[in-house]
Short mmCIF file of C-alpha atoms in Angstrom, two decimals:
data_model
loop_
_atom_site.label_atom_id
_atom_site.label_comp_id
_atom_site.label_asym_id
_atom_site.label_seq_id
_atom_site.Cartn_x
_atom_site.Cartn_y
_atom_site.Cartn_z
CA MET A 1258 -10.97 17.77 -14.78
CA PRO A 1259 -14.03 15.24 -14.42
CA ARG A 1260 -17.12 16.38 -14.80
CA ALA A 1261 -20.05 15.96 -12.17
CA ALA A 1262 -21.43 13.11 -14.45
CA GLU A 1263 -18.16 10.65 -14.19
CA LEU A 1264 -17.75 11.57 -10.21
CA LYS A 1265 -16.96 8.19 -8.55
CA LYS A 1266 -17.12 8.08 -4.96
CA GLY A 1267 -13.88 7.53 -3.46
CA GLN A 1268 -12.45 9.98 -5.67
CA ILE A 1269 -10.46 13.50 -5.16
CA VAL A 1270 -10.92 16.62 -6.54
CA GLN A 1271 -10.09 20.15 -5.38
CA ILE A 1272 -13.05 22.85 -4.32
CA ASN A 1273 -11.47 26.38 -3.38
CA SER A 1274 -7.94 25.04 -3.82
CA GLN A 1275 -9.00 22.78 -0.92
CA PRO A 1276 -8.92 18.88 -1.12
CA TYR A 1277 -12.43 16.42 -1.25
CA ILE A 1278 -13.41 13.29 -1.12
CA VAL A 1279 -16.38 11.98 -2.73
CA SER A 1280 -18.63 10.47 -0.07
CA HIS A 1281 -21.90 9.89 -1.93
CA ILE A 1282 -23.47 11.10 -4.76
CA GLU A 1283 -27.17 10.60 -5.25
CA VAL A 1284 -28.53 11.28 -8.73
CA LYS A 1285 -32.06 13.08 -9.49
CA SER A 1286 -33.59 12.45 -13.04
CA PRO A 1287 -35.91 15.13 -13.71
CA SER A 1288 -39.54 14.54 -14.90
CA SER A 1289 -40.14 16.96 -17.35
CA ARG A 1290 -38.36 17.14 -21.18
CA SER A 1291 -35.89 20.15 -20.69
CA GLY A 1292 -35.02 19.00 -17.07
CA THR A 1293 -30.73 18.80 -16.92
CA THR A 1294 -29.66 15.59 -14.64
CA LEU A 1295 -28.83 16.75 -10.88
CA TYR A 1296 -25.90 15.23 -9.09
CA LYS A 1297 -26.25 15.70 -5.56
CA VAL A 1298 -23.13 15.40 -4.00
CA ARG A 1299 -21.38 15.20 -0.75
CA PHE A 1300 -17.52 16.16 0.10
CA ASN A 1301 -15.68 15.64 2.66
CA HIS A 1302 -12.39 17.50 3.27
CA VAL A 1303 -9.44 15.46 3.14
CA GLN A 1304 -7.99 16.57 6.67
CA THR A 1305 -10.73 18.14 8.64
CA LYS A 1306 -13.10 15.74 7.81
CA GLN A 1307 -15.90 18.73 7.01
CA LYS A 1308 -19.02 17.61 4.71
CA LEU A 1309 -19.63 20.39 1.64
CA ASP A 1310 -22.87 19.63 -0.09
CA GLN A 1311 -23.69 20.80 -3.48
CA SER A 1312 -26.04 20.19 -6.14
CA LEU A 1313 -24.05 19.74 -9.53
CA THR A 1314 -25.50 19.27 -13.26
CA GLY A 1315 -23.91 16.38 -15.71
CA ASP A 1316 -22.06 19.25 -17.42
CA ASP A 1317 -20.06 20.99 -14.46
CA MET A 1318 -16.98 20.89 -14.15
CA LEU A 1319 -14.31 19.78 -11.24
CA ALA A 1320 -11.11 20.25 -10.65
CA SER A 1321 -8.83 17.59 -10.46
CA ILE A 1322 -5.59 17.16 -7.62
CA ASP A 1323 -2.15 15.47 -7.62
CA PHE A 1324 -2.69 12.77 -5.27
CA GLN A 1325 -0.97 8.88 -5.54
CA LYS A 1326 -3.07 6.11 -5.69
CA ARG A 1327 -0.91 3.02 -4.58
CA ALA A 1328 -1.24 -0.84 -3.39
CA VAL A 1329 -2.09 -1.44 0.07
CA GLN A 1330 -2.83 -3.89 2.27
CA LEU A 1331 -4.69 -4.36 4.98
CA LEU A 1332 -2.80 -5.30 8.34
CA TYR A 1333 -5.07 -5.08 11.76
CA LEU A 1334 -7.87 -3.20 13.26
CA ASP A 1335 -7.15 -1.56 16.67
CA ALA A 1336 -8.54 1.10 19.16
CA ASP A 1337 -6.76 3.23 16.88
CA GLY A 1338 -8.08 2.44 13.87
CA TYR A 1339 -7.63 0.43 10.77
CA THR A 1340 -4.04 0.51 9.57
CA PHE A 1341 -2.71 -0.45 6.10
CA MET A 1342 0.46 -0.96 4.72
CA ASP A 1343 1.76 0.56 1.33
CA ASN A 1344 3.02 -3.05 -0.45
CA GLU A 1345 5.80 -0.56 -2.23
CA ASP A 1346 7.50 1.31 0.45
CA PHE A 1347 6.01 -0.66 3.54
CA SER A 1348 4.89 2.63 5.14
CA GLN A 1349 1.55 2.36 6.88
CA TYR A 1350 -1.58 4.33 7.93
CA THR A 1351 -4.28 4.32 9.91
CA LEU A 1352 -7.99 5.22 9.22
CA THR A 1353 -10.22 6.11 11.91
CA ALA A 1354 -13.57 4.07 11.44
CA ASP A 1355 -15.71 7.67 10.35
CA GLN A 1356 -13.29 7.69 7.37
CA LEU A 1357 -13.65 4.21 5.92
CA GLU A 1358 -17.92 4.47 7.12
CA GLU A 1359 -19.44 1.89 4.78
CA GLN A 1360 -16.26 0.41 3.26
CA ILE A 1361 -15.82 -1.31 6.72
CA PRO A 1362 -18.21 -4.27 5.94
CA TYR A 1363 -16.56 -4.80 3.14
CA LEU A 1364 -12.90 -5.05 4.83
CA HIS A 1365 -12.12 -8.01 5.92
CA ASP A 1366 -8.46 -10.50 6.61
CA GLY A 1367 -6.90 -11.22 3.34
CA ILE A 1368 -8.83 -8.87 1.26
CA THR A 1369 -7.00 -8.15 -2.03
CA GLY A 1370 -7.07 -5.58 -4.46
CA LEU A 1371 -6.96 -2.14 -1.96
CA TYR A 1372 -6.08 0.78 -3.33
CA GLY A 1373 -4.76 3.26 -0.69
CA LEU A 1374 -5.27 7.42 -2.33
CA ILE A 1375 -2.65 9.41 -0.41
CA VAL A 1376 -2.32 13.17 -0.59
CA GLU A 1377 0.92 14.91 0.25
CA GLY A 1378 2.27 12.16 1.78
CA ASN A 1379 -1.25 11.03 4.18
CA LEU A 1380 -3.67 8.03 3.73
CA VAL A 1381 -6.94 9.87 3.20
CA GLY A 1382 -8.96 6.80 1.74
CA VAL A 1383 -9.02 3.45 0.58
CA GLU A 1384 -10.80 2.19 -2.88
CA LEU A 1385 -12.17 -1.03 -2.76
CA PRO A 1386 -11.97 -3.75 -5.47
CA ALA A 1387 -15.51 -3.70 -7.40
CA VAL A 1388 -15.84 -7.07 -6.23
CA VAL A 1389 -15.20 -9.12 -2.64
CA GLU A 1390 -15.46 -12.94 -1.64
CA MET A 1391 -16.52 -13.25 1.80
CA PRO A 1392 -17.56 -16.59 3.03
CA ILE A 1393 -20.97 -17.08 5.07
CA GLU A 1394 -20.68 -16.85 8.53
CA GLU A 1395 -24.24 -16.96 9.02
CA THR A 1396 -27.77 -18.34 7.27
CA PRO A 1397 -30.71 -19.85 8.03
CA PRO A 1398 -31.15 -23.31 6.42
CA ALA A 1399 -33.22 -23.67 3.11
CA ILE A 1400 -36.82 -24.60 2.72
CA LYS A 1401 -36.84 -27.92 1.40
CA GLY A 1402 -39.87 -28.41 -1.02
CA SER A 1403 -40.25 -26.62 -4.89
CA SER A 1404 -40.72 -22.68 -5.65
CA ALA A 1405 -42.21 -21.15 -8.67
CA SER A 1406 -40.32 -18.12 -8.14
CA ALA A 1407 -36.57 -17.54 -6.65
CA ARG A 1408 -36.50 -16.94 -2.60
CA THR A 1409 -33.95 -15.32 -1.13
CA LYS A 1410 -32.83 -15.77 2.69
CA THR A 1411 -30.10 -13.45 4.82
CA ALA A 1412 -27.13 -14.02 5.45
CA ARG A 1413 -24.82 -12.39 7.31
CA PHE A 1414 -20.66 -11.99 7.14
CA ALA A 1415 -18.02 -11.90 9.59
CA THR A 1416 -17.40 -8.01 9.01
CA GLY A 1417 -21.27 -7.78 9.69
CA LEU A 1418 -22.46 -7.31 6.69
CA GLU A 1419 -25.48 -8.85 5.97
CA ILE A 1420 -26.87 -9.24 2.33
CA GLN A 1421 -29.83 -11.03 0.19
CA ILE A 1422 -28.54 -14.18 -1.25
CA PRO A 1423 -30.29 -17.15 -3.23
CA GLU A 1424 -32.34 -19.56 -0.52
CA TYR A 1425 -30.21 -22.81 -1.75
CA LEU A 1426 -26.54 -21.27 -0.86
CA GLU A 1427 -25.55 -22.33 3.14
CA THR A 1428 -23.33 -21.40 5.74
CA GLY A 1429 -19.38 -21.70 4.68
CA GLU A 1430 -19.90 -20.89 1.35
CA LYS A 1431 -17.86 -18.25 -0.39
CA LEU A 1432 -19.45 -15.69 -2.37
CA ARG A 1433 -18.73 -13.04 -4.58
CA ILE A 1434 -20.80 -9.48 -3.55
CA ASN A 1435 -20.38 -6.55 -5.45
CA THR A 1436 -18.79 -3.78 -3.30
CA GLU A 1437 -20.73 -0.55 -5.48
CA THR A 1438 -24.36 -2.01 -4.98
CA GLY A 1439 -23.22 -4.25 -1.99
CA LYS A 1440 -25.48 -7.22 -3.62
CA PHE A 1441 -24.81 -11.12 -4.16
CA MET A 1442 -23.08 -12.00 -7.50
CA SER A 1443 -21.90 -15.94 -7.55
CA ARG A 1444 -20.31 -18.15 -6.06
CA ALA A 1445 -16.72 -17.89 -5.62
#
């Protein structure tokens, strides 16, 4: 049984004997000494996608649920949504853009390290790897001249993701991006 302080985005828990997936976590630290840290968590029901917002303290316990975590790969995108294939039994699952929301900018052809969360034979979500590698699609050229500060510029990727990168990087270079923070880590 996970505590509220241990929750991660994409984790599946049981609330009122129903499966919910964690879609957003906001941590509110108190300003007084004796206050407890609050975790405002948004859950989405696995099947109905109904939202449920709860405020929890760090010690609140949540019931875990029986689910499988299996390696999957992105096959293709069409009008129905994103289709994934189980790497073990080759079964295919489709998730809509609404189900993936904030993960879409990181889903590109050839992405590795994806895990599917399967509850009762249905794919309910995808867990991204901690780091993805993508080539820069478009970025302005670096401005020549010395600077005492580390300047950044905006880079756009084929998936539509835009992040701030150091000024010396150029279009076509492959970068490592942290999927939790959405920030540049290093060259690949």
